[in-house]
Short mmCIF file of C-alpha atoms in Angstrom, two decimals:
data_model
loop_
_atom_site.label_atom_id
_atom_site.label_comp_id
_atom_site.label_asym_id
_atom_site.label_seq_id
_atom_site.Cartn_x
_atom_site.Cartn_y
_atom_site.Cartn_z
CA UNK A 237 119.43 87.20 136.65
CA UNK A 238 115.92 86.56 137.94
CA UNK A 239 113.85 89.47 139.22
CA UNK A 240 111.18 88.19 141.60
CA UNK A 241 108.35 90.71 141.42
CA UNK A 242 106.06 89.46 144.18
CA UNK A 243 103.31 91.13 146.17
CA UNK A 244 99.89 90.92 147.70
CA UNK A 245 96.83 91.46 145.47
CA UNK A 246 96.17 95.06 144.35
CA UNK A 247 99.59 96.21 145.53
CA UNK A 248 101.30 97.45 142.37
CA UNK A 249 103.04 94.41 140.87
CA UNK A 250 101.86 95.39 137.37
CA UNK A 251 103.44 98.82 137.83
CA UNK A 252 106.67 97.32 139.15
CA UNK A 253 106.85 94.87 136.24
CA UNK A 254 106.47 97.74 133.79
CA UNK A 255 109.26 99.68 135.49
CA UNK A 256 111.61 96.69 135.42
CA UNK A 257 110.94 96.19 131.72
CA UNK A 258 111.59 99.86 130.96
CA UNK A 259 114.84 99.80 132.94
CA UNK A 260 116.08 96.81 130.98
CA UNK A 261 114.92 98.37 127.71
CA UNK A 262 116.78 101.58 128.60
CA UNK A 263 120.02 99.65 129.03
CA UNK A 264 119.28 97.38 126.05
CA UNK A 265 119.20 94.25 128.19
CA UNK A 266 117.42 91.31 126.58
CA UNK A 267 114.83 89.91 128.97
CA UNK A 268 111.62 87.93 129.22
CA UNK A 269 108.59 88.06 131.51
CA UNK A 270 106.80 85.19 133.26
CA UNK A 271 103.55 85.27 135.24
CA UNK A 272 102.96 81.93 136.97
CA UNK A 273 99.41 82.25 138.29
CA UNK A 274 98.96 79.47 140.82
CA UNK A 275 100.95 78.17 143.77
CA UNK A 276 101.74 75.03 141.76
CA UNK A 277 102.91 77.00 138.72
CA UNK A 278 105.17 79.18 140.87
CA UNK A 279 106.69 76.13 142.58
CA UNK A 280 107.31 74.39 139.26
CA UNK A 281 108.81 77.50 137.68
CA UNK A 282 111.39 78.07 140.41
CA UNK A 283 112.19 74.39 140.67
CA UNK A 284 113.28 74.53 137.03
CA UNK A 285 114.37 78.18 136.83
CA UNK A 286 117.40 79.12 134.73
CA UNK A 287 119.03 82.52 135.38
CA UNK A 288 119.65 83.06 131.64
CA UNK A 289 118.30 85.06 129.93
CA UNK A 290 117.28 87.83 132.31
CA UNK A 291 113.82 87.08 133.63
CA UNK A 292 111.14 89.14 135.36
CA UNK A 293 108.75 86.89 137.27
CA UNK A 294 105.54 88.49 138.55
CA UNK A 295 103.64 86.44 141.12
CA UNK A 296 101.50 86.42 144.24
CA UNK A 297 102.52 83.09 145.78
CA UNK A 298 105.63 82.36 147.83
CA UNK A 299 106.69 78.71 147.57
CA UNK A 300 109.49 76.54 149.05
CA UNK A 301 111.46 76.48 145.79
CA UNK A 302 111.27 80.27 145.51
CA UNK A 303 112.48 80.69 149.10
CA UNK A 304 115.45 78.40 148.44
CA UNK A 305 116.27 80.07 145.12
CA UNK A 306 116.16 83.55 146.69
CA UNK A 307 119.44 82.79 148.48
CA UNK A 308 121.28 82.88 145.14
CA UNK A 309 123.14 86.06 144.22
CA UNK A 310 121.53 86.16 140.76
CA UNK A 311 118.01 86.31 142.23
CA UNK A 312 116.72 89.77 143.21
CA UNK A 313 113.47 89.73 145.23
CA UNK A 314 110.97 92.59 145.43
CA UNK A 315 107.67 92.58 147.31
CA UNK A 316 104.81 95.06 146.76
CA UNK A 317 102.72 96.07 149.78
CA UNK A 318 99.38 97.78 150.25
CA UNK A 319 97.19 98.70 153.20
CA UNK A 320 95.04 95.63 154.01
CA UNK A 321 92.16 97.97 154.84
CA UNK A 322 92.18 98.93 151.16
CA UNK A 323 93.03 95.54 149.68
CA UNK A 324 90.16 93.59 151.26
CA UNK A 325 87.35 95.73 149.76
CA UNK A 326 89.28 96.04 146.50
CA UNK A 327 89.40 92.24 146.25
CA UNK A 328 85.69 92.00 147.03
CA UNK A 329 84.80 94.49 144.30
CA UNK A 330 87.41 93.51 141.72
CA UNK A 331 87.15 89.73 142.04
CA UNK A 332 83.47 89.56 143.06
CA UNK A 333 84.20 87.48 146.15
CA UNK A 334 82.81 87.48 149.67
CA UNK A 335 84.24 89.47 152.56
CA UNK A 336 85.38 86.27 154.28
CA UNK A 337 87.22 85.00 151.21
CA UNK A 338 88.84 88.38 150.55
CA UNK A 339 89.96 88.65 154.16
CA UNK A 340 91.47 85.16 154.06
CA UNK A 341 93.21 85.87 150.75
CA UNK A 342 94.85 88.99 152.16
CA UNK A 343 95.72 87.20 155.41
CA UNK A 344 97.45 84.43 153.45
CA UNK A 345 99.30 86.96 151.30
CA UNK A 346 100.66 88.83 154.29
CA UNK A 347 101.62 85.58 155.98
CA UNK A 348 104.08 85.17 153.11
CA UNK A 349 105.72 88.41 154.21
CA UNK A 350 107.27 86.50 157.12
CA UNK A 351 109.27 84.43 154.63
CA UNK A 352 109.85 87.27 152.18
CA UNK A 353 111.55 89.50 154.76
CA UNK A 354 114.16 86.78 155.32
CA UNK A 355 115.20 86.78 151.66
CA UNK A 356 118.69 88.29 151.20
CA UNK A 357 118.51 91.75 149.66
CA UNK A 358 114.71 91.97 149.68
CA UNK A 359 113.32 95.36 148.65
CA UNK A 360 109.81 96.24 149.82
CA UNK A 361 107.72 98.47 147.54
CA UNK A 362 104.85 100.16 149.44
CA UNK A 363 102.07 101.27 147.11
CA UNK A 364 101.98 104.59 148.92
CA UNK A 365 105.47 105.24 147.51
CA UNK A 366 104.26 104.27 144.04
CA UNK A 367 101.65 106.99 144.33
CA UNK A 368 103.52 109.82 146.00
CA UNK A 369 107.24 109.15 145.37
CA UNK A 370 107.40 107.20 142.10
CA UNK A 371 110.60 108.86 140.85
CA UNK A 372 112.52 107.93 144.01
CA UNK A 373 111.23 104.39 143.83
CA UNK A 374 112.21 103.97 140.16
CA UNK A 375 115.73 105.20 140.93
CA UNK A 376 116.09 102.80 143.87
CA UNK A 377 114.74 99.87 141.84
CA UNK A 378 117.28 100.53 139.09
CA UNK A 379 120.08 100.78 141.64
CA UNK A 380 119.03 97.44 143.12
CA UNK A 381 119.46 95.96 139.63
CA UNK A 382 123.01 97.34 139.54
CA UNK A 383 122.13 100.15 137.12
CA UNK A 384 122.30 103.91 137.59
CA UNK A 385 119.64 105.97 135.82
CA UNK A 386 120.02 109.67 135.17
CA UNK A 387 117.36 111.79 136.83
CA UNK A 388 116.01 112.63 133.39
CA UNK A 389 115.63 108.94 132.57
CA UNK A 390 113.90 108.34 135.91
CA UNK A 391 111.38 111.08 135.15
CA UNK A 392 110.83 109.72 131.64
CA UNK A 393 110.17 106.18 132.90
CA UNK A 394 107.79 107.53 135.54
CA UNK A 395 105.97 109.62 132.94
CA UNK A 396 105.63 106.71 130.51
CA UNK A 397 104.34 104.40 133.23
CA UNK A 398 101.84 107.03 134.35
CA UNK A 399 100.60 107.57 130.80
CA UNK A 400 100.19 103.84 130.32
CA UNK A 401 98.10 103.55 133.46
CA UNK A 402 96.19 106.71 132.58
CA UNK A 403 94.87 105.10 129.41
CA UNK A 404 92.65 102.87 131.54
CA UNK A 405 91.28 105.77 133.59
CA UNK A 406 88.07 107.24 132.08
CA UNK A 407 87.78 110.99 131.55
CA UNK A 408 91.45 111.56 132.33
CA UNK A 409 92.79 115.02 131.57
CA UNK A 410 95.03 115.00 128.51
CA UNK A 411 97.28 117.73 129.84
CA UNK A 412 97.77 116.40 133.35
CA UNK A 413 101.28 117.17 134.61
CA UNK A 414 103.88 114.49 135.26
CA UNK A 415 103.42 114.40 139.02
CA UNK A 416 99.65 114.03 138.70
CA UNK A 417 100.13 111.37 136.02
CA UNK A 418 102.54 109.50 138.24
CA UNK A 419 99.78 108.88 140.75
CA UNK A 420 97.58 107.06 138.24
CA UNK A 421 98.55 103.62 139.53
CA UNK A 422 96.52 100.50 138.67
CA UNK A 423 93.22 102.34 138.39
CA UNK A 424 93.78 104.53 141.46
CA UNK A 425 93.26 108.16 140.52
CA UNK A 426 94.72 110.71 142.92
CA UNK A 427 94.87 114.48 142.49
CA UNK A 428 97.90 115.67 144.39
CA UNK A 429 97.67 119.39 143.71
CA UNK A 430 96.29 121.60 146.46
CA UNK A 431 93.39 122.80 144.35
CA UNK A 432 91.73 119.41 144.25
CA UNK A 433 90.62 116.92 146.85
CA UNK A 434 91.79 113.32 146.61
CA UNK A 435 89.33 110.73 145.41
CA UNK A 436 90.64 107.17 145.46
CA UNK A 437 89.28 103.79 144.55
CA UNK A 438 90.36 102.64 148.01
CA UNK A 439 88.16 105.13 149.84
CA UNK A 440 85.21 104.49 147.57
CA UNK A 441 85.39 100.71 147.86
CA UNK A 442 85.94 100.83 151.59
CA UNK A 443 82.37 102.07 151.89
CA UNK A 444 81.09 98.57 151.13
CA UNK A 445 82.45 97.34 154.47
CA UNK A 446 80.33 97.42 157.59
CA UNK A 447 81.84 98.90 160.77
CA UNK A 448 82.21 95.41 162.24
CA UNK A 449 83.98 94.15 159.11
CA UNK A 450 86.42 97.04 159.14
CA UNK A 451 86.99 96.57 162.86
CA UNK A 452 87.94 92.93 162.24
CA UNK A 453 90.44 93.94 159.55
CA UNK A 454 91.98 96.53 161.87
CA UNK A 455 92.27 94.02 164.71
CA UNK A 456 93.71 91.23 162.56
CA UNK A 457 96.32 93.43 160.91
CA UNK A 458 97.09 95.74 163.85
CA UNK A 459 100.70 94.50 164.30
CA UNK A 460 101.31 94.85 160.56
CA UNK A 461 99.76 98.32 160.45
CA UNK A 462 102.02 99.46 163.27
CA UNK A 463 105.10 97.89 161.68
CA UNK A 464 104.55 99.38 158.23
CA UNK A 465 102.83 102.59 159.27
CA UNK A 466 99.46 102.03 157.60
CA UNK A 467 96.94 104.40 159.09
CA UNK A 468 93.54 103.42 160.47
CA UNK A 469 90.93 105.41 158.57
CA UNK A 470 87.22 105.60 159.43
CA UNK A 471 84.48 104.67 157.01
CA UNK A 472 83.08 107.57 154.99
CA UNK A 473 80.04 109.18 156.65
#
């Protein structure tokens, strides 16, 4: 079996990879992980791919060989999504690239979604679900792999993933509850209890965009935002 763990930049593919590994570990399934980094590496990997042993392949490029291979029953595709209004400034800050390059990178990534949605059995993983409904997502991911996790195991995997991500968050509270921990995804720190306001990396980094830059993102991705339900949010005052 080959698990295709694809997604746009800053969308949660690291989190998804960790969940897949923990699911296989839970069921004592021997597996290996591959991370082809470039379009060429992805194309070469899937041109030569062997379904044995079980493989988890994390990537950000959709290639012709991958599209052809996805028609096989032993290939399970997943695709992580994130609001382009958050991804563009995150790419600018995280990769130290220009607005134009970040916008083009995200545009290219979402263009791949046209091909991804045609893959048999594709499962989309919105990052908003990673933040607010991680237990449900873990259960559904396991089911897609043909495995049924007990609710206790789902909670344990979610807790372990949250703790792993929390280690990279400075000044994190040691006694944060499971649901708060579960929202510590790829450096995004959200407080979901009513006593605290939410402070996210997305909102902070969005402030580096000018109104005209944000307007261009909203216009370019308007059909996608409507399709997937991403909200248009104003720049912080």
